[in-house]
Amino acid sequence: MPFVFDNTYIQLPSCFYARQSPVAVAEPRLVKLNQALAVALGLDHDRLNSPDGLAALAGNAVPDGAEPLAMAYAGHQFGSFVPQLGDGRAILLGEILDPQGERFDIQLKGSGRTPYSRAGDGRAWLGPILREYIVSEGMHALGIPTTRALAVVATGEPVHRETALPGAVLTRVARSHVRIGTFEYFSARRDSGAMRRLADYVIARHYPEAAAEERPYRALLDSVIDRQARLIAQWLGVGFIHGVMNTDNMSIAGETIDYGPCAFMDAYNPATVFSSIDRGGRYAYGNQPRIAQWNLSRLAQSLLPLIDEDQNKAINEAQAAIDAFPGRFEQAWLDRFREKLGMFETHSDDADLIEELLQTMEDSGADFTNTFRALCDTVEGTDSGFRDELGNSDAGNGWLDRWRARLARETVEPFTRATGMRRANPAVIPRNHRVEAVLDAAVTGDLAPLEDLLRILASPCEDLPHSSIYRYPPEPDEVVHQTFCGT
Ligand code: AMP
Ligand code: MG
């Protein structure tokens, strides 16, 4: 058997999902199997690589023990509430336990129509599926909580967008696929029984410590808020822009999920947006903390009936939880950027020092990733790279002096500091123009660039030989301004 399933979501009431098998495809062909992930999950790689495995990963056969379903959820999309979304092109095959006993969903994405497909075709095409593979695996290697990609199968069928494109199915692995939008689904239906079941399920699966608290649902809300605050701080630390932070795309387990028009920033500018449909900049890099808080407020609102029978008390509790977000985020952000700047201790003017650097970077159009990476070298006496990144400006040079004065207040060996900083400041990230080039090649059948990029991204903080082409920001004609939702 390719998977040994142990399913729990299917045991929830039938209003949580629709039973639905994946729809078979014409000519499945394995494009990519993630061997490292298969091993980590305790899966039999050879079995996955066999004809049985391919049939399961394509959705052409329902493997033993799978109980396929499409999950129901709602969501706020760009601020507007949609009471019914749901898995319109994804099927949860079931759950597995890894060798440590950790539970993971095995989901096929692009696996055909479901009762939640609305006007959609239930399919996905190879470009966005490989983008999700590359970026989610890249995020994992950067130490950022994320869903992961186990396999990509080409379907041999065209998918019709503006043109005909090659279809593909992604096998996605997640701690769960419960979203803020799942809570909103039952809230909109005023189904407090289902809401309680969902909350209890999420506590048992993701936040078991909340069960022992005097107010378990308030504790659940606090814990989700805390994980999201830390997640967004991690995104900002690597220049990641999710692109579609709708409430249906925010995992209750605190993982990065639903990679659509996501991208990494090259030149630092907090207003950076990539999504072609995000005209107002709602989901811009620097707006992500505020949007996370807004999304979490939707969760808090959904949980009100569980938090306290007395509505006023419930509102006060929920508001207190939400009001704690900015402080939690600020703390996580400071921790993250202190690491990036090699500051081991906490001093009161650290935030100002970090902000000054970011402002200087914005003013000079400095590359986010390369500036921080070059800063690591200054610890060991090589300043030229960092000064160059900031255009050899007085502001950049002045900042370097102030930062050195701040570091002098701590006694840390330069080698120790530089090593720590290199762990916190990747040399390579999945730069958009590189990702696009890899996708273009893959769509024409050349997978060598994909393999090369994945190899480099697996060790993002190391100075690997032959990695330099992945470190250059795009030339003016290579800049990717938009990534499309035409998924
Ligand atoms: P997304 O923008 O991918 O997060 O999707 C938002 C909603 O639209 C979800 O309910 C998806 O299941 C649904 N959806 C997106 N693309 C398709 C498609 N091609 N066919 C059916 N449903 C889709
Ligand atoms: Mg989604």
Coordinates of C-alpha atoms and ligand atoms in Angstrom, one line a residue:
M1 CA 0.0 0.0 0.0
P2 CA 1.4 3.4 -0.8
F3 CA -0.2 4.9 2.3
V4 CA -1.4 3.6 5.6
F5 CA -4.4 5.7 6.3
D6 CA -5.8 6.6 9.7
N7 CA -8.7 9.0 9.1
T8 CA -10.4 11.3 11.5
Y9 CA -12.0 14.1 9.5
I10 CA -14.4 11.7 7.9
Q11 CA -15.7 10.9 11.4
L12 CA -17.0 14.5 11.8
P13 CA -20.7 15.1 10.9
S14 CA -21.5 14.8 7.2
C15 CA -22.1 18.6 6.9
F16 CA -18.3 19.0 7.2
Y17 CA -17.6 17.6 3.7
A18 CA -18.9 15.9 0.7
R19 CA -17.7 12.4 -0.1
Q20 CA -16.1 12.6 -3.5
S21 CA -13.5 10.5 -5.3
P22 CA -10.9 12.0 -7.5
V23 CA -11.7 12.0 -11.3
A24 CA -9.4 9.8 -13.3
V25 CA -7.1 11.4 -15.9
A26 CA -6.1 10.2 -19.4
E27 CA -2.4 9.6 -19.3
P28 CA -0.8 10.1 -15.9
R29 CA 3.0 10.6 -15.9
L30 CA 5.0 11.2 -12.7
V31 CA 6.8 14.6 -13.1
K32 CA 8.3 14.8 -9.6
L33 CA 8.3 12.7 -6.5
N34 CA 9.7 14.2 -3.3
Q35 CA 12.0 11.4 -2.0
A36 CA 13.1 13.3 1.1
L37 CA 9.5 14.0 2.2
A38 CA 8.5 10.4 1.5
V39 CA 11.3 9.2 3.8
A40 CA 10.4 11.7 6.5
L41 CA 6.8 10.6 6.4
G42 CA 7.8 6.9 6.6
L43 CA 6.3 6.2 3.1
D44 CA 7.6 3.6 0.8
H45 CA 9.3 5.6 -1.9
D46 CA 9.5 2.6 -4.4
R47 CA 5.9 1.9 -3.9
L48 CA 4.9 5.5 -4.6
N49 CA 7.1 5.2 -7.7
S50 CA 5.3 2.1 -8.9
P51 CA 2.3 1.9 -11.2
D52 CA 0.0 1.6 -8.1
G53 CA 1.7 4.7 -6.6
L54 CA 1.2 6.6 -9.8
A55 CA -2.4 5.7 -10.0
A56 CA -3.0 6.9 -6.5
L57 CA -1.1 10.1 -7.0
A58 CA -3.0 10.8 -10.2
G59 CA -6.4 10.1 -8.7
N60 CA -6.9 7.2 -11.1
A61 CA -7.3 4.7 -8.2
V62 CA -8.5 5.2 -4.7
P63 CA -5.8 3.5 -2.6
D64 CA -6.8 1.1 0.2
G65 CA -7.8 2.9 3.3
A66 CA -8.5 6.2 1.6
E67 CA -11.9 7.8 2.3
P68 CA -11.9 10.6 -0.2
L69 CA -13.8 13.8 0.5
A70 CA -14.0 17.5 -0.4
M71 CA -14.0 19.8 2.7
A72 CA -16.6 22.4 3.1
Y73 CA -15.5 26.0 4.0
A74 CA -16.4 29.6 3.5
G75 CA -14.2 32.6 3.4
H76 CA -13.6 36.3 3.1
Q77 CA -12.0 36.9 -0.3
F78 CA -10.5 40.4 -0.6
G79 CA -12.7 41.5 2.3
S80 CA -16.0 40.1 0.9
F81 CA -17.7 37.2 2.6
V82 CA -18.5 34.1 0.4
P83 CA -20.6 31.7 2.5
Q84 CA -19.8 28.7 0.5
L85 CA -16.4 27.9 -1.0
G86 CA -15.0 24.4 -0.2
D87 CA -12.5 22.2 -2.0
G88 CA -13.5 22.9 -5.6
R89 CA -10.6 21.0 -7.0
A90 CA -9.0 19.2 -4.2
I91 CA -9.7 15.8 -2.6
L92 CA -8.6 14.8 0.9
L93 CA -7.6 11.1 0.5
G94 CA -7.1 10.7 4.2
E95 CA -4.6 11.1 7.0
I96 CA -1.4 9.3 7.8
L97 CA 0.9 9.1 10.8
D98 CA 4.6 9.7 10.4
P99 CA 7.2 7.6 12.3
Q100 CA 6.9 10.1 15.2
G101 CA 3.1 9.7 15.3
E102 CA 2.4 13.2 13.8
R103 CA -0.7 13.3 11.8
F104 CA -0.7 14.6 8.2
D105 CA -3.4 15.1 5.5
I106 CA -2.7 13.6 2.1
Q107 CA -4.6 15.8 -0.4
L108 CA -4.8 15.7 -4.2
K109 CA -5.0 19.2 -5.7
G110 CA -6.3 19.5 -9.3
S111 CA -8.1 16.2 -9.1
G112 CA -11.4 17.0 -10.7
R113 CA -14.8 18.5 -10.0
T114 CA -16.5 18.3 -6.6
P115 CA -19.8 19.6 -5.3
Y116 CA -17.9 22.8 -4.4
S117 CA -16.5 23.5 -7.8
R118 CA -19.1 26.1 -8.8
A119 CA -18.2 27.1 -12.4
G120 CA -14.6 25.7 -12.1
D121 CA -13.3 22.7 -13.9
G122 CA -11.7 21.1 -10.8
R123 CA -8.3 21.1 -12.5
A124 CA -5.0 22.8 -12.2
W125 CA -2.2 23.2 -14.7
L126 CA 1.5 22.3 -14.5
G127 CA 2.9 25.9 -14.0
P128 CA 1.1 26.8 -10.7
I129 CA 1.4 23.2 -9.5
L130 CA 5.2 23.3 -9.9
R131 CA 5.3 26.8 -8.4
E132 CA 3.6 25.5 -5.3
Y133 CA 6.0 22.6 -5.2
I134 CA 9.1 24.8 -5.5
V135 CA 8.0 27.5 -3.2
S136 CA 6.5 25.3 -0.5
E137 CA 9.6 23.1 -0.4
G138 CA 11.7 26.3 -0.4
M139 CA 9.8 27.6 2.6
H140 CA 10.2 24.3 4.4
A141 CA 14.0 24.4 3.9
L142 CA 14.0 28.0 5.3
G143 CA 12.4 26.6 8.5
I144 CA 9.0 28.2 7.9
P145 CA 5.9 26.2 8.7
T146 CA 4.2 25.2 5.5
T147 CA 2.2 22.6 3.7
R148 CA 4.5 20.4 1.6
A149 CA 4.6 18.8 -1.8
L150 CA 4.9 15.1 -2.1
A151 CA 4.4 14.6 -5.9
V152 CA 3.4 16.2 -9.2
V153 CA 1.7 14.1 -11.8
A154 CA 1.0 15.4 -15.3
T155 CA -2.4 14.3 -16.4
G156 CA -2.0 14.1 -20.2
E157 CA -5.1 16.3 -20.4
P158 CA -5.3 19.9 -21.4
V159 CA -6.6 22.5 -19.0
H160 CA -8.4 25.4 -20.7
R161 CA -7.5 28.8 -19.3
E162 CA -6.8 31.6 -21.7
T163 CA -5.1 28.9 -23.8
A164 CA -4.9 25.1 -23.5
L165 CA -2.3 24.2 -20.9
P166 CA -0.9 20.9 -19.6
G167 CA -2.9 19.6 -16.6
A168 CA -1.3 18.4 -13.4
V169 CA -2.2 17.1 -10.0
L170 CA -0.2 18.0 -6.8
T171 CA -0.1 15.7 -3.8
R172 CA -0.1 18.1 -0.9
V173 CA 0.8 17.2 2.7
A174 CA -0.5 19.4 5.5
R175 CA -0.9 19.2 9.3
S176 CA -4.5 19.7 8.3
H177 CA -6.6 21.6 5.8
V178 CA -8.8 23.3 8.3
R179 CA -8.9 27.0 7.6
I180 CA -10.3 30.1 9.3
G181 CA -12.9 29.8 6.6
T182 CA -14.0 26.4 7.9
F183 CA -15.1 28.2 11.1
E184 CA -16.8 30.9 9.1
Y185 CA -18.7 28.3 7.2
F186 CA -20.5 27.1 10.4
S187 CA -20.8 30.5 11.9
A188 CA -22.6 31.8 8.8
R189 CA -25.0 28.8 9.2
R190 CA -25.4 29.5 12.9
D191 CA -24.7 25.9 13.5
S192 CA -23.2 26.1 17.0
G193 CA -23.2 22.3 17.4
A194 CA -21.0 21.9 14.3
M195 CA -18.8 24.8 15.4
R196 CA -18.2 23.1 18.8
R197 CA -17.3 19.9 17.0
L198 CA -14.9 21.7 14.8
A199 CA -13.3 23.6 17.6
D200 CA -12.9 20.4 19.7
Y201 CA -11.4 18.6 16.7
V202 CA -8.9 21.4 16.1
I203 CA -8.0 21.5 19.8
A204 CA -7.4 17.7 19.9
R205 CA -5.4 17.7 16.6
H206 CA -3.4 20.9 16.8
Y207 CA -3.6 22.6 20.3
P208 CA -4.1 19.8 22.8
E209 CA -2.7 22.0 25.6
A210 CA -5.8 24.3 25.2
A211 CA -8.1 21.4 26.3
A212 CA -6.7 21.6 29.9
E213 CA -7.3 25.4 30.1
E214 CA -10.2 26.8 32.1
R215 CA -11.5 28.5 28.9
P216 CA -10.4 26.1 26.1
Y217 CA -11.9 28.0 23.2
R218 CA -10.3 31.3 24.3
A219 CA -7.1 29.4 24.7
L220 CA -7.6 28.0 21.2
L221 CA -8.0 31.5 19.8
D222 CA -4.9 32.8 21.7
S223 CA -2.8 29.9 20.4
V224 CA -3.9 30.3 16.8
I225 CA -3.2 34.1 17.1
D226 CA 0.2 33.3 18.5
R227 CA 1.1 30.9 15.7
Q228 CA 0.0 33.2 13.0
A229 CA 1.9 36.1 14.5
R230 CA 5.1 34.1 14.4
L231 CA 4.3 32.8 10.9
I232 CA 3.9 36.3 9.4
A233 CA 7.1 37.4 11.1
Q234 CA 8.9 34.6 9.4
W235 CA 7.4 35.5 6.1
L236 CA 8.6 39.1 6.5
G237 CA 12.1 37.8 7.5
V238 CA 12.6 36.2 4.1
G239 CA 10.6 38.7 1.9
F240 CA 7.7 36.4 1.3
I241 CA 4.5 37.7 -0.1
H242 CA 1.6 35.3 0.0
G243 CA -0.5 37.2 -2.4
V244 CA -4.0 35.9 -1.5
M245 CA -4.4 36.0 2.3
N246 CA -8.1 35.4 2.2
T247 CA -9.5 33.7 5.3
D248 CA -10.0 30.5 3.3
N249 CA -6.2 30.5 2.7
M250 CA -5.2 30.8 6.3
S251 CA -4.5 27.5 8.0
I252 CA -5.7 27.0 11.5
A253 CA -2.5 25.0 12.2
G254 CA -0.4 28.0 11.4
E255 CA 1.2 26.7 8.2
T256 CA 1.6 28.7 5.0
I257 CA -1.0 27.3 2.7
D258 CA -2.5 27.8 -0.8
Y259 CA 0.4 29.1 -2.8
G260 CA -1.2 31.0 -5.6
P261 CA 0.3 34.3 -6.9
C262 CA 2.9 34.2 -4.1
A263 CA 6.4 35.6 -4.7
F264 CA 9.6 36.7 -2.9
M265 CA 10.6 40.3 -3.0
D266 CA 13.8 41.3 -4.7
A267 CA 14.4 45.0 -4.0
Y268 CA 13.1 45.9 -0.6
N269 CA 9.8 47.8 -0.7
P270 CA 7.0 47.1 1.8
A271 CA 4.4 48.1 -0.8
T272 CA 5.4 45.2 -3.1
V273 CA 2.5 43.3 -4.6
F274 CA 2.6 40.5 -7.2
S275 CA -0.9 39.3 -7.6
S276 CA -2.6 40.5 -10.7
I277 CA -5.9 40.7 -9.0
D278 CA -4.7 42.6 -5.9
R279 CA -5.1 46.1 -7.3
G280 CA -5.4 47.9 -4.0
G281 CA -2.3 46.4 -2.5
R282 CA -4.4 44.7 0.2
Y283 CA -2.0 41.8 0.4
A284 CA 1.3 43.8 -0.1
Y285 CA 4.4 42.7 1.8
G286 CA 4.1 45.2 4.6
N287 CA 0.3 44.9 4.9
Q288 CA 0.5 41.2 5.8
P289 CA 0.5 41.6 9.6
R290 CA -2.5 43.9 9.5
I291 CA -4.4 41.4 7.2
A292 CA -3.5 38.5 9.4
Q293 CA -5.0 40.4 12.4
W294 CA -8.1 41.2 10.3
N295 CA -8.5 37.5 9.3
L296 CA -8.0 36.4 12.9
S297 CA -10.8 38.8 13.9
R298 CA -13.1 36.8 11.6
L299 CA -12.0 33.6 13.5
A300 CA -12.7 35.4 16.8
Q301 CA -16.1 36.4 15.7
S302 CA -16.9 32.9 14.6
L303 CA -15.8 31.5 18.0
L304 CA -17.9 34.0 20.0
P305 CA -20.7 31.6 20.9
L306 CA -18.2 29.1 22.3
I307 CA -16.1 31.7 24.2
D308 CA -18.9 32.7 26.6
E309 CA -22.7 32.3 26.7
D310 CA -22.9 36.0 27.7
Q311 CA -22.4 37.8 24.4
N312 CA -20.8 40.9 26.0
K313 CA -18.4 38.8 27.9
A314 CA -17.6 36.8 24.8
I315 CA -16.9 40.0 22.8
N316 CA -14.6 41.4 25.5
E317 CA -12.7 38.1 25.6
A318 CA -12.4 37.9 21.8
Q319 CA -11.4 41.6 21.6
A320 CA -8.7 41.1 24.2
A321 CA -7.3 38.1 22.3
I322 CA -7.2 40.1 19.0
D323 CA -5.7 43.2 20.7
A324 CA -2.8 41.0 21.7
F325 CA -1.9 40.3 18.1
P326 CA 0.2 43.5 17.4
G327 CA 2.3 42.9 20.5
R328 CA 2.8 39.2 19.7
F329 CA 3.7 40.0 16.1
E330 CA 6.1 42.8 17.1
Q331 CA 7.9 40.5 19.5
A332 CA 8.2 37.7 16.9
W333 CA 9.3 40.3 14.3
L334 CA 11.9 41.7 16.6
D335 CA 13.2 38.2 17.5
R336 CA 13.5 37.4 13.8
F337 CA 15.2 40.6 12.7
R338 CA 17.6 40.5 15.8
E339 CA 18.7 37.1 14.6
K340 CA 19.2 38.5 11.1
L341 CA 21.3 41.3 12.5
G342 CA 23.3 39.0 14.7
M343 CA 22.1 40.7 17.9
F344 CA 21.9 38.2 20.7
E345 CA 20.8 40.5 23.5
T346 CA 17.8 42.7 23.7
H347 CA 18.3 46.5 23.8
S348 CA 15.6 49.1 23.9
D349 CA 16.7 50.8 20.7
D350 CA 16.9 47.6 18.6
A351 CA 13.6 48.3 16.8
D352 CA 14.9 51.7 15.7
L353 CA 18.1 50.2 14.4
I354 CA 16.2 47.6 12.3
E355 CA 13.8 50.2 11.0
E356 CA 16.6 52.5 10.0
L357 CA 18.3 49.7 7.9
L358 CA 15.0 48.9 6.2
Q359 CA 14.4 52.5 5.4
T360 CA 17.9 52.8 4.0
M361 CA 17.3 49.7 1.9
E362 CA 14.0 51.0 0.6
D363 CA 15.6 54.4 -0.3
S364 CA 18.4 52.8 -2.2
G365 CA 16.3 50.0 -3.8
A366 CA 18.6 47.4 -2.1
D367 CA 18.0 43.7 -2.7
F368 CA 16.4 42.3 0.5
T369 CA 18.1 38.9 0.5
N370 CA 21.5 39.9 -0.7
T371 CA 21.8 42.9 1.6
F372 CA 21.2 40.8 4.7
R373 CA 23.5 38.1 3.4
A374 CA 26.3 40.6 2.7
L375 CA 25.9 41.9 6.2
C376 CA 27.1 38.5 7.5
D377 CA 30.4 39.1 5.8
T378 CA 31.0 42.5 7.5
V379 CA 31.3 40.7 10.8
E380 CA 34.4 39.1 9.5
G381 CA 35.7 42.3 8.0
T382 CA 34.5 42.3 4.4
D383 CA 32.3 45.4 4.1
S384 CA 32.4 46.0 0.4
G385 CA 29.4 43.7 -0.5
F386 CA 27.1 45.3 2.0
R387 CA 28.2 48.9 1.2
D388 CA 27.6 48.1 -2.5
E389 CA 24.2 46.8 -1.9
L390 CA 23.3 50.1 -0.3
G391 CA 24.8 52.1 -3.2
N392 CA 27.8 53.1 -1.0
S393 CA 25.5 55.8 0.4
D394 CA 26.3 57.9 3.5
A395 CA 23.1 56.5 5.0
G396 CA 24.3 52.9 4.5
N397 CA 27.8 53.6 5.9
G398 CA 26.4 55.5 8.8
W399 CA 24.1 52.7 9.7
L400 CA 26.9 50.2 9.5
D401 CA 28.8 52.3 12.1
R402 CA 25.8 52.5 14.4
W403 CA 25.2 48.7 14.1
R404 CA 28.8 48.0 15.0
A405 CA 28.5 50.2 18.0
R406 CA 25.4 48.2 19.1
L407 CA 27.2 44.9 18.5
A408 CA 30.1 46.1 20.7
R409 CA 27.8 46.1 23.6
E410 CA 27.7 42.3 23.5
T411 CA 30.7 39.9 23.7
V412 CA 30.2 37.4 20.9
E413 CA 33.0 35.9 18.8
P414 CA 32.9 37.2 15.2
F415 CA 32.9 33.6 13.9
T416 CA 30.0 32.6 16.1
R417 CA 28.1 35.8 15.1
A418 CA 28.7 35.3 11.4
T419 CA 27.7 31.7 11.5
G420 CA 24.5 32.5 13.4
M421 CA 23.7 35.3 10.9
R422 CA 24.3 33.1 7.9
R423 CA 21.8 30.6 9.4
A424 CA 19.2 33.5 9.7
N425 CA 19.9 35.1 6.3
P426 CA 19.6 32.7 3.3
A427 CA 21.9 33.0 0.4
V428 CA 19.2 31.8 -2.0
I429 CA 15.4 32.1 -2.0
P430 CA 13.1 31.1 -4.9
R431 CA 13.5 34.3 -6.9
N432 CA 10.5 34.9 -9.2
H433 CA 12.5 35.2 -12.4
R434 CA 14.3 31.9 -11.7
V435 CA 11.1 30.2 -10.8
E436 CA 9.5 31.4 -14.0
A437 CA 12.5 30.2 -16.1
V438 CA 12.2 26.8 -14.4
L439 CA 8.5 26.6 -15.1
D440 CA 8.9 27.6 -18.7
A441 CA 11.5 24.8 -19.2
A442 CA 9.4 22.2 -17.3
V443 CA 6.3 22.9 -19.4
T444 CA 8.3 22.1 -22.6
G445 CA 9.5 18.9 -20.9
D446 CA 12.9 20.0 -19.7
L447 CA 13.1 19.1 -16.0
A448 CA 16.8 19.7 -15.5
P449 CA 16.4 23.3 -14.4
L450 CA 13.7 22.3 -11.9
E451 CA 16.0 19.7 -10.3
D452 CA 18.9 22.1 -10.1
L453 CA 16.8 24.8 -8.4
L454 CA 15.3 22.4 -5.9
R455 CA 18.8 21.1 -5.0
I456 CA 20.0 24.7 -4.3
L457 CA 16.8 25.6 -2.4
A458 CA 17.1 22.6 -0.1
S459 CA 20.2 24.2 1.5
P460 CA 19.3 27.9 1.3
C461 CA 21.8 29.1 3.9
E462 CA 24.9 27.5 2.5
D463 CA 27.3 28.9 -0.1
L464 CA 26.9 26.0 -2.4
P465 CA 29.1 25.8 -5.5
H466 CA 27.3 26.8 -8.7
S467 CA 24.6 28.6 -6.7
S468 CA 25.6 32.1 -7.8
I469 CA 23.1 32.4 -10.7
Y470 CA 20.3 31.9 -8.2
R471 CA 21.5 34.8 -6.1
Y472 CA 21.4 37.5 -8.6
P473 CA 18.4 39.8 -8.6
P474 CA 16.6 40.0 -12.0
E475 CA 18.0 42.1 -14.8
P476 CA 15.5 44.8 -15.7
D477 CA 14.0 42.7 -18.5
E478 CA 13.7 39.7 -16.2
V479 CA 11.7 41.4 -13.5
V480 CA 8.4 39.5 -12.8
H481 CA 5.8 42.1 -11.9
Q482 CA 2.8 39.9 -11.6
T483 CA 2.1 36.3 -10.9
F484 CA -1.3 35.2 -12.1
C485 CA -4.2 33.7 -10.3
G486 CA -5.1 31.8 -13.5
T487 CA -4.4 28.6 -11.6
Ligands
AMP1 P1 -7.9 29.5 -4.4 O1 -7.9 30.9 -5.0 O2 -7.1 28.5 -5.1 O3 -7.6 29.5 -2.9 O4 -9.4 29.0 -4.5 C1 -10.6 29.7 -4.0 C2 -11.8 28.8 -4.2 O5 -12.0 28.5 -5.6 C3 -11.6 27.4 -3.5 O6 -12.9 27.1 -3.1 C4 -11.2 26.5 -4.7 O7 -11.5 25.2 -4.5 C5 -12.0 27.1 -5.8 N1 -11.3 26.9 -7.1 C6 -10.2 27.5 -7.6 N2 -9.9 27.1 -8.8 C7 -10.8 26.1 -9.2 C8 -11.1 25.3 -10.3 N3 -10.3 25.3 -11.4 N4 -12.1 24.5 -10.3 C9 -13.0 24.5 -9.2 N5 -12.8 25.2 -8.1 C10 -11.7 26.0 -8.1
MG2 MG -7.6 28.4 -1.4

